[in-house]
Amino acid sequence: MHEFLAYLQDNEFVMSKPSADLLVEQCRKHSLYECTHASIHSQSRQCDVCSFPLDRLSLDPSEFDSLKRNFLDRALVGGDVFQKSTPQELDKFLSFLRTTSPYDIVMDGLNISHLGGVGYRRQPDTLSRVINHFLSRGDRILLLGRVHMLRWPKPVVSLIQTKTQYFFVDNLSQDDPYMLYATMQGGMRTRFVSRDLMRSHLFLLKDAELRQSFLKWQQLNQVVILSVNKGQVVIRPQLGYQQRVHCGVNPDTRPTSSTNGVNLDRAGKSWHVPYRDDSIELTFHNVYTPKSTWLCMKETSVR
């Protein structure tokens, strides 16, 4: 069981509800774990069953530096730059960054505009409201978009050109890699605004450690706008822990000696395992929403 839980932890795997129910059944059958359905408090990170806090989400500077060094080659250029951009466009972008960075906020303009639904004026109006929201906070903005956005209503284009640093890629290019790279180049405190899950870019990293670093960096630095309604920009609260398997030592159950054949390296461990509520469709809105479905597993004795 210990090896199975470690596998889930190492591979960022989230079980389905039937699998979670089976795990509970096995725990009770073998009597090695106290296994209970639980919830995690989003602010305190504490389990409502055992009060054990999940690890705080953090990214070491060394992890960030490695991610930044590797991202351009592995996720933007890769084996075929022409699938995402052109060498000329990439060179132009890198030159642009050298003269204008850093930024506080990097925006995927087209992605944000889609919050406004369909319509010639609704999408540009949504983007302008979001730009003004971050300008009101004093943020320095880089806006990335597509060339066709220059045909939007003049007031919106004027706002972009006078109040932000902006870079428009060709209509056939992918702007996500540019946005992610610009955010990384800005440093650990620069954030990006997009509703994209970025899974394709995670896949291109291939290296397991880089993927782990990317996931942590993404959760710390991605700003997700849930809605723009009557001028009010609603932003998803940041979650202070990763929704993955967590393991720690529970001081209330850890033995102080190796009597009775107890393995001190494994006794007293507290595992918290998230699982999917299969009745909820997997959409952007709930991928990073705090999960209410967890298992609390207290390992009290291993013989």
mmCIF file of C-alpha atoms in Angstrom:
data_model
loop_
_atom_site.group_PDB
_atom_site.id
_atom_site.type_symbol
_atom_site.label_atom_id
_atom_site.label_comp_id
_atom_site.label_asym_id
_atom_site.label_seq_id
_atom_site.Cartn_x
_atom_site.Cartn_y
_atom_site.Cartn_z
ATOM 1 C CA MET A 1 0.000 0.000 0.000
ATOM 2 C CA HIS A 2 2.834 2.370 0.862
ATOM 3 C CA GLU A 3 4.373 1.882 -2.590
ATOM 4 C CA PHE A 4 1.004 2.445 -4.278
ATOM 5 C CA LEU A 5 0.461 5.747 -2.469
ATOM 6 C CA ALA A 6 4.010 6.843 -3.267
ATOM 7 C CA TYR A 7 3.328 6.087 -6.946
ATOM 8 C CA LEU A 8 0.217 8.284 -6.883
ATOM 9 C CA GLN A 9 2.236 11.043 -5.248
ATOM 10 C CA ASP A 10 5.164 10.892 -7.667
ATOM 11 C CA ASN A 11 2.951 10.880 -10.759
ATOM 12 C CA GLU A 12 0.419 13.566 -9.744
ATOM 13 C CA PHE A 13 -2.342 10.988 -10.173
ATOM 14 C CA VAL A 14 -5.887 11.733 -8.999
ATOM 15 C CA MET A 15 -8.076 8.673 -8.531
ATOM 16 C CA SER A 16 -11.662 8.214 -9.598
ATOM 17 C CA LYS A 17 -14.342 7.764 -6.946
ATOM 18 C CA PRO A 18 -14.699 3.979 -7.569
ATOM 19 C CA SER A 19 -10.942 3.617 -7.059
ATOM 20 C CA ALA A 20 -11.137 5.674 -3.867
ATOM 21 C CA ASP A 21 -13.973 3.492 -2.570
ATOM 22 C CA LEU A 22 -11.906 0.387 -3.315
ATOM 23 C CA LEU A 23 -8.941 1.875 -1.460
ATOM 24 C CA VAL A 24 -11.120 2.530 1.597
ATOM 25 C CA GLU A 25 -12.338 -1.062 1.452
ATOM 26 C CA GLN A 26 -8.783 -2.421 1.326
ATOM 27 C CA CYS A 27 -7.654 -0.207 4.207
ATOM 28 C CA ARG A 28 -10.451 -1.464 6.407
ATOM 29 C CA LYS A 29 -9.881 -5.053 5.352
ATOM 30 C CA HIS A 30 -6.196 -5.084 6.322
ATOM 31 C CA SER A 31 -6.563 -2.798 9.365
ATOM 32 C CA LEU A 32 -3.267 -1.015 8.755
ATOM 33 C CA TYR A 33 -4.787 2.393 8.015
ATOM 34 C CA GLU A 34 -7.525 4.493 9.477
ATOM 35 C CA CYS A 35 -9.121 5.656 6.238
ATOM 36 C CA THR A 36 -11.847 8.304 6.226
ATOM 37 C CA HIS A 37 -13.436 10.576 3.651
ATOM 38 C CA ALA A 38 -12.307 14.130 4.369
ATOM 39 C CA SER A 39 -12.173 17.735 3.182
ATOM 40 C CA ILE A 40 -9.267 20.182 3.145
ATOM 41 C CA HIS A 41 -9.737 23.770 4.299
ATOM 42 C CA SER A 42 -8.592 25.946 1.398
ATOM 43 C CA GLN A 43 -6.991 28.646 3.572
ATOM 44 C CA SER A 44 -5.470 26.748 6.503
ATOM 45 C CA ARG A 45 -4.658 23.677 4.350
ATOM 46 C CA GLN A 46 -5.845 21.519 7.252
ATOM 47 C CA CYS A 47 -7.689 18.224 7.036
ATOM 48 C CA ASP A 48 -11.080 18.360 8.763
ATOM 49 C CA VAL A 49 -10.538 14.849 10.169
ATOM 50 C CA CYS A 50 -7.001 14.869 11.585
ATOM 51 C CA SER A 51 -6.167 18.627 11.412
ATOM 52 C CA PHE A 52 -2.903 17.791 9.646
ATOM 53 C CA PRO A 53 -1.848 20.656 7.306
ATOM 54 C CA LEU A 54 -0.908 19.858 3.718
ATOM 55 C CA ASP A 55 2.460 21.080 2.466
ATOM 56 C CA ARG A 56 2.450 24.724 1.484
ATOM 57 C CA LEU A 57 2.910 25.273 -2.234
ATOM 58 C CA SER A 58 6.329 26.735 -3.023
ATOM 59 C CA LEU A 59 8.926 26.814 -5.785
ATOM 60 C CA ASP A 60 12.630 27.034 -5.014
ATOM 61 C CA PRO A 61 14.653 29.626 -6.957
ATOM 62 C CA SER A 62 16.852 26.815 -8.290
ATOM 63 C CA GLU A 63 13.776 24.995 -9.641
ATOM 64 C CA PHE A 64 12.548 28.174 -11.283
ATOM 65 C CA ASP A 65 15.932 28.913 -12.857
ATOM 66 C CA SER A 66 16.088 25.416 -14.344
ATOM 67 C CA LEU A 67 12.551 25.725 -15.706
ATOM 68 C CA LYS A 68 13.287 29.109 -17.253
ATOM 69 C CA ARG A 69 16.497 27.856 -18.888
ATOM 70 C CA ASN A 70 14.821 24.822 -20.423
ATOM 71 C CA PHE A 71 11.424 26.168 -21.434
ATOM 72 C CA LEU A 72 12.440 27.991 -24.614
ATOM 73 C CA ASP A 73 14.151 25.003 -26.211
ATOM 74 C CA ARG A 74 11.761 22.300 -25.046
ATOM 75 C CA ALA A 75 8.348 23.939 -25.262
ATOM 76 C CA LEU A 76 8.691 26.812 -27.720
ATOM 77 C CA VAL A 77 11.325 25.807 -30.247
ATOM 78 C CA GLY A 78 11.193 22.036 -29.717
ATOM 79 C CA GLY A 79 11.803 19.899 -32.748
ATOM 80 C CA ASP A 80 9.818 22.055 -35.157
ATOM 81 C CA VAL A 81 9.449 25.771 -34.509
ATOM 82 C CA PHE A 82 7.232 26.120 -37.593
ATOM 83 C CA GLN A 83 4.380 24.329 -35.794
ATOM 84 C CA LYS A 84 4.093 27.214 -33.327
ATOM 85 C CA SER A 85 5.656 30.249 -34.979
ATOM 86 C CA THR A 86 8.496 31.123 -37.359
ATOM 87 C CA PRO A 87 12.190 31.673 -36.610
ATOM 88 C CA GLN A 88 11.812 35.298 -37.695
ATOM 89 C CA GLU A 89 8.852 35.893 -35.399
ATOM 90 C CA LEU A 90 10.649 34.225 -32.496
ATOM 91 C CA ASP A 91 13.766 36.366 -32.989
ATOM 92 C CA LYS A 92 11.607 39.493 -33.135
ATOM 93 C CA PHE A 93 9.865 38.504 -29.908
ATOM 94 C CA LEU A 94 13.106 37.800 -28.033
ATOM 95 C CA SER A 95 14.467 41.169 -29.144
ATOM 96 C CA PHE A 96 11.227 42.809 -27.983
ATOM 97 C CA LEU A 97 11.583 41.222 -24.535
ATOM 98 C CA ARG A 98 15.161 42.410 -24.151
ATOM 99 C CA THR A 99 14.074 46.025 -24.560
ATOM 100 C CA THR A 100 10.746 46.042 -22.697
ATOM 101 C CA SER A 101 10.776 43.468 -19.860
ATOM 102 C CA PRO A 102 10.108 42.869 -17.034
ATOM 103 C CA TYR A 103 6.365 43.086 -16.472
ATOM 104 C CA ASP A 104 4.025 42.528 -13.553
ATOM 105 C CA ILE A 105 1.323 40.895 -15.676
ATOM 106 C CA VAL A 106 1.453 39.062 -19.014
ATOM 107 C CA MET A 107 -1.942 38.647 -20.715
ATOM 108 C CA ASP A 108 -3.266 36.297 -23.359
ATOM 109 C CA GLY A 109 -5.520 38.917 -24.929
ATOM 110 C CA LEU A 110 -7.544 36.648 -27.183
ATOM 111 C CA ASN A 111 -8.095 34.056 -24.463
ATOM 112 C CA ILE A 112 -9.369 36.718 -22.060
ATOM 113 C CA SER A 113 -11.649 38.271 -24.674
ATOM 114 C CA HIS A 114 -13.507 34.973 -25.120
ATOM 115 C CA LEU A 115 -15.020 35.498 -21.675
ATOM 116 C CA GLY A 116 -17.269 38.021 -23.388
ATOM 117 C CA GLY A 117 -18.874 35.386 -25.573
ATOM 118 C CA VAL A 118 -19.459 35.902 -29.279
ATOM 119 C CA GLY A 119 -19.758 39.347 -30.782
ATOM 120 C CA TYR A 120 -17.767 42.082 -32.505
ATOM 121 C CA ARG A 121 -17.979 44.418 -29.508
ATOM 122 C CA ARG A 122 -18.450 42.045 -26.572
ATOM 123 C CA GLN A 123 -15.027 40.403 -26.799
ATOM 124 C CA PRO A 124 -13.014 43.652 -27.139
ATOM 125 C CA ASP A 125 -15.063 45.252 -24.356
ATOM 126 C CA THR A 126 -14.286 42.336 -22.035
ATOM 127 C CA LEU A 127 -10.569 42.624 -22.718
ATOM 128 C CA SER A 128 -10.586 46.386 -22.110
ATOM 129 C CA ARG A 129 -12.280 45.873 -18.732
ATOM 130 C CA VAL A 130 -9.644 43.347 -17.699
ATOM 131 C CA ILE A 131 -6.812 45.631 -18.837
ATOM 132 C CA ASN A 132 -8.274 48.507 -16.827
ATOM 133 C CA HIS A 133 -8.619 46.247 -13.777
ATOM 134 C CA PHE A 134 -4.885 45.544 -13.696
ATOM 135 C CA LEU A 135 -3.964 49.109 -14.627
ATOM 136 C CA SER A 136 -5.927 50.293 -11.585
ATOM 137 C CA ARG A 137 -3.594 48.191 -9.426
ATOM 138 C CA GLY A 138 -0.554 49.873 -10.946
ATOM 139 C CA ASP A 139 0.584 46.777 -12.834
ATOM 140 C CA ARG A 140 2.886 46.982 -15.838
ATOM 141 C CA ILE A 141 1.228 44.890 -18.549
ATOM 142 C CA LEU A 142 2.454 42.932 -21.541
ATOM 143 C CA LEU A 143 -0.444 41.974 -23.795
ATOM 144 C CA LEU A 144 0.002 39.213 -26.348
ATOM 145 C CA GLY A 145 -2.496 38.817 -29.148
ATOM 146 C CA ARG A 146 -3.057 38.049 -32.804
ATOM 147 C CA VAL A 147 -2.666 40.460 -35.715
ATOM 148 C CA HIS A 148 -6.387 40.407 -36.520
ATOM 149 C CA MET A 149 -7.099 42.104 -33.167
ATOM 150 C CA LEU A 150 -5.799 45.338 -34.704
ATOM 151 C CA ARG A 151 -9.121 45.462 -36.590
ATOM 152 C CA TRP A 152 -11.080 45.686 -33.334
ATOM 153 C CA PRO A 153 -12.882 48.928 -32.355
ATOM 154 C CA LYS A 154 -10.487 51.869 -32.201
ATOM 155 C CA PRO A 155 -10.973 52.692 -28.478
ATOM 156 C CA VAL A 156 -9.846 49.180 -27.494
ATOM 157 C CA VAL A 157 -6.874 49.179 -29.879
ATOM 158 C CA SER A 158 -5.897 52.615 -28.566
ATOM 159 C CA LEU A 159 -6.059 51.360 -24.970
ATOM 160 C CA ILE A 160 -3.776 48.452 -25.839
ATOM 161 C CA GLN A 161 -1.285 50.613 -27.715
ATOM 162 C CA THR A 162 -1.086 53.420 -25.149
ATOM 163 C CA LYS A 163 -1.453 51.632 -21.807
ATOM 164 C CA THR A 164 0.332 48.302 -22.334
ATOM 165 C CA GLN A 165 3.397 46.846 -23.919
ATOM 166 C CA TYR A 166 1.988 44.666 -26.694
ATOM 167 C CA PHE A 167 3.151 42.042 -29.144
ATOM 168 C CA PHE A 168 0.934 40.570 -31.857
ATOM 169 C CA VAL A 169 1.820 37.244 -33.440
ATOM 170 C CA ASP A 170 0.669 36.027 -36.827
ATOM 171 C CA ASN A 171 -2.893 34.718 -36.930
ATOM 172 C CA LEU A 172 -1.606 31.172 -37.491
ATOM 173 C CA SER A 173 0.968 31.252 -34.686
ATOM 174 C CA GLN A 174 0.506 30.010 -31.138
ATOM 175 C CA ASP A 175 0.808 32.770 -28.562
ATOM 176 C CA ASP A 176 0.723 30.633 -25.391
ATOM 177 C CA PRO A 177 4.432 29.694 -25.531
ATOM 178 C CA TYR A 178 5.342 33.362 -25.924
ATOM 179 C CA MET A 179 3.194 34.292 -22.941
ATOM 180 C CA LEU A 180 4.709 31.607 -20.706
ATOM 181 C CA TYR A 181 8.256 32.438 -21.729
ATOM 182 C CA ALA A 182 7.749 36.180 -21.183
ATOM 183 C CA THR A 183 6.315 35.482 -17.729
ATOM 184 C CA MET A 184 9.293 33.337 -16.765
ATOM 185 C CA GLN A 185 11.729 35.930 -18.058
ATOM 186 C CA GLY A 186 10.053 38.498 -15.820
ATOM 187 C CA GLY A 187 11.073 36.604 -12.697
ATOM 188 C CA MET A 188 9.341 34.609 -9.992
ATOM 189 C CA ARG A 189 6.828 37.361 -9.161
ATOM 190 C CA THR A 190 5.554 38.002 -12.704
ATOM 191 C CA ARG A 191 2.124 36.485 -13.294
ATOM 192 C CA PHE A 192 0.181 35.572 -16.411
ATOM 193 C CA VAL A 193 -3.532 35.859 -17.134
ATOM 194 C CA SER A 194 -5.128 33.025 -19.077
ATOM 195 C CA ARG A 195 -7.843 30.407 -18.703
ATOM 196 C CA ASP A 196 -5.847 27.795 -20.606
ATOM 197 C CA LEU A 197 -4.747 24.670 -18.715
ATOM 198 C CA MET A 198 -1.381 24.612 -20.563
ATOM 199 C CA ARG A 199 -1.355 20.816 -20.709
ATOM 200 C CA SER A 200 0.271 20.639 -24.148
ATOM 201 C CA HIS A 201 3.206 22.728 -22.924
ATOM 202 C CA LEU A 202 3.546 20.542 -19.846
ATOM 203 C CA PHE A 203 3.707 17.466 -22.090
ATOM 204 C CA LEU A 204 6.476 18.968 -24.234
ATOM 205 C CA LEU A 205 8.754 19.390 -21.224
ATOM 206 C CA LYS A 206 9.034 15.572 -20.947
ATOM 207 C CA ASP A 207 11.493 15.651 -18.011
ATOM 208 C CA ALA A 208 9.653 14.661 -14.800
ATOM 209 C CA GLU A 209 11.375 17.235 -12.582
ATOM 210 C CA LEU A 210 10.702 20.037 -15.057
ATOM 211 C CA ARG A 211 7.052 19.031 -15.220
ATOM 212 C CA GLN A 212 6.789 19.164 -11.443
ATOM 213 C CA SER A 213 8.400 22.605 -11.438
ATOM 214 C CA PHE A 214 6.083 23.798 -14.205
ATOM 215 C CA LEU A 215 2.961 22.637 -12.351
ATOM 216 C CA LYS A 216 4.008 24.425 -9.172
ATOM 217 C CA TRP A 217 5.019 27.551 -11.069
ATOM 218 C CA GLN A 218 1.728 27.540 -12.978
ATOM 219 C CA GLN A 219 -0.359 27.273 -9.835
ATOM 220 C CA LEU A 220 1.612 30.065 -8.160
ATOM 221 C CA ASN A 221 1.693 32.441 -11.129
ATOM 222 C CA GLN A 222 -1.434 31.895 -13.220
ATOM 223 C CA VAL A 223 -4.257 34.386 -12.753
ATOM 224 C CA VAL A 224 -7.593 32.874 -13.746
ATOM 225 C CA ILE A 225 -10.500 35.210 -14.419
ATOM 226 C CA LEU A 226 -13.792 33.514 -13.674
ATOM 227 C CA SER A 227 -16.080 36.233 -14.995
ATOM 228 C CA VAL A 228 -16.352 39.847 -16.078
ATOM 229 C CA ASN A 229 -19.774 41.137 -15.142
ATOM 230 C CA LYS A 230 -20.854 44.793 -15.252
ATOM 231 C CA GLY A 231 -17.253 45.901 -15.051
ATOM 232 C CA GLN A 232 -16.398 43.666 -12.097
ATOM 233 C CA VAL A 233 -13.512 41.287 -12.731
ATOM 234 C CA VAL A 234 -13.814 38.135 -10.618
ATOM 235 C CA ILE A 235 -10.519 36.285 -10.108
ATOM 236 C CA ARG A 236 -10.193 32.742 -8.814
ATOM 237 C CA PRO A 237 -8.628 32.671 -5.322
ATOM 238 C CA GLN A 238 -5.185 31.148 -5.266
ATOM 239 C CA LEU A 239 -4.899 27.736 -3.663
ATOM 240 C CA GLY A 240 -1.952 27.418 -1.283
ATOM 241 C CA TYR A 241 -1.364 23.689 -1.770
ATOM 242 C CA GLN A 242 -1.154 21.234 -4.641
ATOM 243 C CA GLN A 243 -4.108 18.947 -5.254
ATOM 244 C CA ARG A 244 -1.997 15.822 -5.245
ATOM 245 C CA VAL A 245 -1.220 13.057 -2.755
ATOM 246 C CA HIS A 246 0.424 14.485 0.377
ATOM 247 C CA CYS A 247 2.390 12.539 2.957
ATOM 248 C CA GLY A 248 3.639 13.706 6.341
ATOM 249 C CA VAL A 249 4.362 12.436 9.828
ATOM 250 C CA ASN A 250 1.559 12.846 12.306
ATOM 251 C CA PRO A 251 3.207 13.651 15.667
ATOM 252 C CA ASP A 252 0.205 12.300 17.570
ATOM 253 C CA THR A 253 0.675 8.782 16.216
ATOM 254 C CA ARG A 254 4.420 8.484 15.620
ATOM 255 C CA PRO A 255 5.974 5.972 18.061
ATOM 256 C CA THR A 256 9.102 6.886 19.999
ATOM 257 C CA SER A 257 10.694 3.428 20.038
ATOM 258 C CA SER A 258 10.875 0.366 17.818
ATOM 259 C CA THR A 259 9.035 -1.923 20.204
ATOM 260 C CA ASN A 260 6.526 -4.528 19.032
ATOM 261 C CA GLY A 261 8.039 -4.693 15.558
ATOM 262 C CA VAL A 262 6.838 -1.252 14.473
ATOM 263 C CA ASN A 263 8.713 0.233 11.505
ATOM 264 C CA LEU A 264 9.586 3.772 12.651
ATOM 265 C CA ASP A 265 10.273 4.991 9.118
ATOM 266 C CA ARG A 266 6.683 4.397 8.096
ATOM 267 C CA ALA A 267 4.615 4.384 11.282
ATOM 268 C CA GLY A 268 2.723 7.547 12.105
ATOM 269 C CA LYS A 269 2.509 8.724 8.515
ATOM 270 C CA SER A 270 -0.551 10.621 7.455
ATOM 271 C CA TRP A 271 -1.591 10.387 3.805
ATOM 272 C CA HIS A 272 -4.096 12.677 2.117
ATOM 273 C CA VAL A 273 -5.321 11.460 -1.239
ATOM 274 C CA PRO A 274 -7.540 13.529 -3.566
ATOM 275 C CA TYR A 275 -10.038 11.837 -5.822
ATOM 276 C CA ARG A 276 -12.400 12.990 -8.544
ATOM 277 C CA ASP A 277 -16.094 13.420 -8.046
ATOM 278 C CA ASP A 278 -17.137 11.600 -11.210
ATOM 279 C CA SER A 279 -20.522 13.319 -11.234
ATOM 280 C CA ILE A 280 -18.779 16.615 -12.108
ATOM 281 C CA GLU A 281 -17.714 17.177 -15.699
ATOM 282 C CA LEU A 282 -13.998 17.890 -16.116
ATOM 283 C CA THR A 283 -13.926 21.541 -17.231
ATOM 284 C CA PHE A 284 -11.626 24.474 -16.708
ATOM 285 C CA HIS A 285 -13.791 25.783 -13.879
ATOM 286 C CA ASN A 286 -13.240 22.754 -11.651
ATOM 287 C CA VAL A 287 -9.722 21.578 -12.547
ATOM 288 C CA TYR A 288 -8.144 24.042 -10.117
ATOM 289 C CA THR A 289 -11.141 24.526 -7.862
ATOM 290 C CA PRO A 290 -10.381 23.171 -4.370
ATOM 291 C CA LYS A 291 -11.471 19.546 -4.295
ATOM 292 C CA SER A 292 -13.853 18.573 -1.524
ATOM 293 C CA THR A 293 -13.221 14.879 -2.075
ATOM 294 C CA TRP A 294 -10.186 13.548 -0.209
ATOM 295 C CA LEU A 295 -9.208 10.475 1.756
ATOM 296 C CA CYS A 296 -7.486 10.892 5.114
ATOM 297 C CA MET A 297 -5.309 7.846 5.805
ATOM 298 C CA LYS A 298 -3.442 7.494 9.090
ATOM 299 C CA GLU A 299 -0.831 4.759 9.107
ATOM 300 C CA THR A 300 -0.577 3.743 12.743
ATOM 301 C CA SER A 301 1.479 0.549 12.609
ATOM 302 C CA VAL A 302 3.511 -1.356 10.037
ATOM 303 C CA ARG A 303 4.829 -4.798 10.907
#
